[in-house]
Coordinates of C-alpha atoms in Angstrom, one line a residue:
Chain A
A1282 CA 40.0 5.2 -5.4
Q1283 CA 36.5 6.8 -5.2
K1284 CA 35.3 9.4 -7.6
V1285 CA 32.2 11.2 -8.0
T1286 CA 31.4 13.2 -11.2
Q1287 CA 28.8 15.9 -11.8
A1288 CA 29.2 16.6 -15.4
Q1289 CA 26.9 19.7 -15.2
T1290 CA 28.3 22.7 -13.9
E1291 CA 25.5 24.9 -14.1
I1292 CA 21.9 24.6 -15.0
S1293 CA 19.4 27.7 -15.5
V1294 CA 15.7 26.9 -15.7
V1295 CA 12.5 29.0 -15.4
E1296 CA 10.4 28.4 -12.3
K1297 CA 8.0 25.5 -12.4
E1298 CA 10.2 23.5 -14.8
D1299 CA 11.4 20.1 -13.9
V1300 CA 15.1 19.6 -13.5
T1301 CA 17.6 16.6 -13.3
L1302 CA 21.0 16.7 -11.7
D1303 CA 23.3 13.9 -12.8
C1304 CA 25.6 12.2 -10.6
V1305 CA 28.0 9.3 -11.8
Y1306 CA 30.2 7.8 -9.2
E1307 CA 33.2 5.1 -9.2
T1308 CA 34.2 3.0 -6.3
R1309 CA 35.6 -0.6 -5.8
D1310 CA 33.7 -1.1 -2.6
T1311 CA 30.6 -3.3 -2.9
T1312 CA 29.0 -1.6 0.1
Y1313 CA 29.1 2.0 -0.2
Y1314 CA 26.9 5.2 0.7
L1315 CA 25.6 8.0 -1.7
F1316 CA 24.4 11.4 -0.6
W1317 CA 23.1 14.6 -1.8
Y1318 CA 23.5 18.0 -0.3
K1319 CA 22.4 21.4 -1.1
Q1320 CA 24.6 24.6 -0.5
P1321 CA 22.6 27.8 -0.7
P1322 CA 24.5 31.2 -0.8
S1323 CA 24.9 31.1 2.9
G1324 CA 27.4 28.4 2.7
E1325 CA 26.1 25.5 5.0
L1326 CA 25.8 22.1 3.4
V1327 CA 22.1 21.1 3.9
F1328 CA 21.6 17.3 3.9
L1329 CA 19.0 16.1 1.5
I1330 CA 19.2 12.1 1.3
R1331 CA 21.5 9.2 2.1
R1332 CA 21.2 5.9 0.1
N1333 CA 23.1 2.6 0.6
S1334 CA 24.3 0.6 -2.4
F1335 CA 21.9 -2.3 -1.6
D1336 CA 19.0 -0.1 -1.8
E1337 CA 18.0 0.6 -5.4
Q1338 CA 14.6 1.7 -4.8
N1339 CA 13.9 5.4 -5.9
E1340 CA 12.9 7.8 -3.3
I1341 CA 10.2 10.6 -3.6
S1342 CA 10.4 13.4 -0.7
G1343 CA 7.8 16.0 -1.8
R1344 CA 9.2 17.8 -5.1
Y1345 CA 12.5 15.9 -4.8
S1346 CA 13.2 12.4 -6.1
W1347 CA 16.3 10.3 -6.6
N1348 CA 17.0 7.7 -9.0
F1349 CA 19.4 5.2 -8.0
Q1350 CA 20.9 2.9 -10.9
K1351 CA 23.8 0.6 -10.0
S1352 CA 24.1 -0.8 -13.3
T1353 CA 25.2 2.8 -14.9
S1354 CA 26.7 3.8 -11.3
S1355 CA 24.4 6.9 -11.2
F1356 CA 22.4 8.4 -8.5
N1357 CA 20.4 11.4 -10.3
F1358 CA 18.4 14.1 -8.5
T1359 CA 15.0 15.4 -9.9
I1360 CA 13.4 18.6 -8.8
T1361 CA 9.8 18.7 -9.9
A1362 CA 8.2 22.1 -10.5
S1363 CA 11.2 24.0 -9.4
Q1364 CA 11.2 27.1 -7.3
V1365 CA 13.3 30.2 -6.9
V1366 CA 14.2 28.8 -3.5
D1367 CA 15.7 25.8 -5.1
S1368 CA 18.6 27.8 -6.6
A1369 CA 21.7 26.8 -4.8
V1370 CA 24.9 24.5 -5.5
Y1371 CA 24.2 20.8 -5.1
F1372 CA 26.7 18.1 -4.4
C1373 CA 26.7 14.2 -4.8
A1374 CA 28.8 12.7 -2.4
L1375 CA 30.2 9.0 -1.8
S1376 CA 31.4 7.3 1.3
E1377 CA 32.9 3.9 2.2
T1378 CA 31.2 1.4 4.5
S1379 CA 33.0 2.7 7.6
G1380 CA 34.7 6.0 8.3
S1381 CA 33.4 9.4 7.6
R1382 CA 35.3 10.6 4.7
L1383 CA 33.0 11.9 2.0
T1384 CA 34.2 12.2 -1.5
F1385 CA 32.3 15.1 -3.2
G1386 CA 31.5 15.7 -6.9
E1387 CA 32.3 19.2 -8.4
G1388 CA 28.7 20.4 -7.5
T1389 CA 26.1 21.8 -9.9
Q1390 CA 24.9 25.4 -9.5
L1391 CA 21.1 25.5 -10.2
T1392 CA 19.6 28.8 -10.9
V1393 CA 15.7 29.0 -11.0
N1394 CA 14.5 32.1 -12.5
P1395 CA 11.2 33.6 -11.9
Chain B
K989 CA 18.2 20.5 18.7
A990 CA 20.9 23.3 17.9
G991 CA 22.8 22.5 15.0
V992 CA 26.7 22.4 14.4
T993 CA 28.2 25.8 15.2
Q994 CA 31.5 27.2 13.8
T995 CA 33.2 30.3 15.1
P996 CA 34.6 32.6 13.9
R997 CA 32.5 32.8 10.6
Y998 CA 35.0 35.2 8.8
L999 CA 38.6 35.7 9.4
I1000 CA 41.2 37.6 7.5
K1001 CA 45.0 36.7 8.0
T1002 CA 48.3 37.5 6.5
R1003 CA 50.7 35.1 5.1
G1004 CA 52.8 33.3 7.4
Q1005 CA 50.2 33.7 10.5
Q1006 CA 48.6 30.7 12.1
V1007 CA 44.8 30.4 12.6
T1008 CA 42.4 28.3 14.7
L1009 CA 39.1 27.4 13.9
S1010 CA 36.3 26.1 16.4
C1011 CA 33.5 23.7 15.9
S1012 CA 30.9 22.6 18.2
P1013 CA 29.0 19.5 16.9
I1014 CA 25.3 18.6 17.4
S1015 CA 24.7 17.5 21.0
G1016 CA 25.4 13.7 21.4
H1017 CA 27.7 13.6 18.3
R1018 CA 31.1 12.4 18.8
S1019 CA 32.6 12.6 15.5
V1020 CA 33.7 15.8 13.9
S1021 CA 35.2 16.1 10.4
W1022 CA 36.7 18.7 8.7
Y1023 CA 36.6 19.9 5.1
Q1024 CA 38.0 22.6 2.9
Q1025 CA 36.2 24.0 0.0
T1026 CA 37.9 26.1 -2.5
P1027 CA 36.8 27.1 -6.2
G1028 CA 39.6 25.3 -7.7
Q1029 CA 39.7 21.9 -5.6
G1030 CA 36.1 21.7 -4.5
L1031 CA 35.3 20.0 -1.2
Q1032 CA 38.2 18.0 0.3
F1033 CA 38.2 16.2 3.3
L1034 CA 40.9 17.3 5.9
F1035 CA 40.3 14.9 8.9
E1036 CA 38.1 13.2 11.2
Y1037 CA 38.1 13.2 15.2
F1038 CA 36.0 10.6 17.3
S1039 CA 36.6 10.4 21.3
E1040 CA 39.5 12.9 21.1
T1041 CA 41.4 10.9 18.6
Q1042 CA 42.1 11.2 14.8
R1043 CA 40.3 8.6 13.1
N1044 CA 40.8 9.5 9.6
K1045 CA 43.1 11.8 7.6
G1046 CA 43.0 13.6 4.0
N1047 CA 45.9 14.4 2.0
F1048 CA 46.9 17.7 3.3
P1049 CA 50.3 18.9 4.7
G1050 CA 51.4 18.8 8.2
R1051 CA 50.4 22.6 8.6
F1052 CA 46.9 21.3 8.9
S1053 CA 46.1 20.0 12.3
G1054 CA 43.3 19.4 14.7
R1055 CA 42.2 18.2 18.1
Q1056 CA 39.1 17.2 19.8
F1057 CA 38.0 17.8 23.4
S1058 CA 36.2 15.7 25.8
N1059 CA 33.0 17.2 25.0
S1060 CA 33.5 16.7 21.4
R1061 CA 34.2 20.1 20.4
S1062 CA 36.8 20.4 17.8
E1063 CA 39.5 22.9 16.9
M1064 CA 41.4 23.0 13.5
N1065 CA 44.7 24.9 13.2
V1066 CA 46.7 25.9 10.2
S1067 CA 50.0 27.2 10.8
T1068 CA 52.3 29.2 8.3
L1069 CA 49.2 30.4 6.3
E1070 CA 49.7 30.5 2.5
L1071 CA 47.7 32.3 0.0
G1072 CA 46.2 29.1 -1.2
D1073 CA 44.7 28.3 2.4
S1074 CA 42.0 30.9 1.6
A1075 CA 38.9 28.8 1.6
L1076 CA 35.6 27.9 3.2
Y1077 CA 36.3 25.5 6.1
L1078 CA 33.5 23.4 6.8
C1079 CA 32.9 21.3 10.0
A1080 CA 30.5 18.4 10.0
S1081 CA 29.4 16.2 12.9
S1082 CA 27.8 12.8 13.2
W1083 CA 27.3 10.2 15.9
G1084 CA 30.5 8.3 15.0
T1085 CA 29.5 4.9 16.4
S1086 CA 28.1 2.9 13.3
T1087 CA 30.1 0.8 11.1
D1088 CA 28.2 2.1 8.2
A1089 CA 28.5 5.6 6.7
E1090 CA 26.7 7.9 8.8
T1091 CA 24.9 11.1 7.7
Q1092 CA 27.1 14.1 8.3
Y1093 CA 25.6 17.4 9.3
F1094 CA 27.3 20.7 8.4
G1095 CA 28.0 23.9 10.1
P1096 CA 27.9 27.4 8.4
G1097 CA 31.5 27.3 7.8
T1098 CA 34.5 29.7 8.5
R1099 CA 35.5 31.8 5.5
L1100 CA 39.2 32.5 5.9
L1101 CA 41.1 35.0 3.5
V1102 CA 45.0 35.0 3.6
L1103 CA 46.6 38.1 2.3

């Protein structure tokens, strides 16, 4: 069975601080995909990144970066120089090779204070 | 390109009633998945439809059902509503044709309150 754990329920930071959101996953599949989504108060899940299990390169997109470590089954997300608009719930998710079923973590509520 | 749309956005029903939610995927996407989000259980997969056929199903009772039309639009139905069905119901679409896990794009959701 697949499982995603986001141990940090809530994080509060002051604007311009860097913040890392942790994600640990469990799967018996050798090929799998990991995702991060952002959910602002409006409710819609906004796609941020998709990564397959064979690509362990870290990725940077603007202020966002992701660290994928297969050895520790982790896929952490860092926001550099956080902004108030980054305030949202962030979800990490896992999917098998085929099929569209996403297994989500519990989510981390990030609050960035001015 | 228009995103995933869901109607209605808000709904209030009473126990025992039934409800139908609608989802229109991104143009060209043929796979539509439904998820339920509650404070207690988080985000849970309900089912996926592709080419008018249910391709994948989560662990929900038979009161939850869905269908997909030839234009890929999908509806989800919940019969005999229970208080615990109060949730945000999210629809997501993807191309549906790859053997790899595709990125799913989500709609704004339908907030259902059961009284």
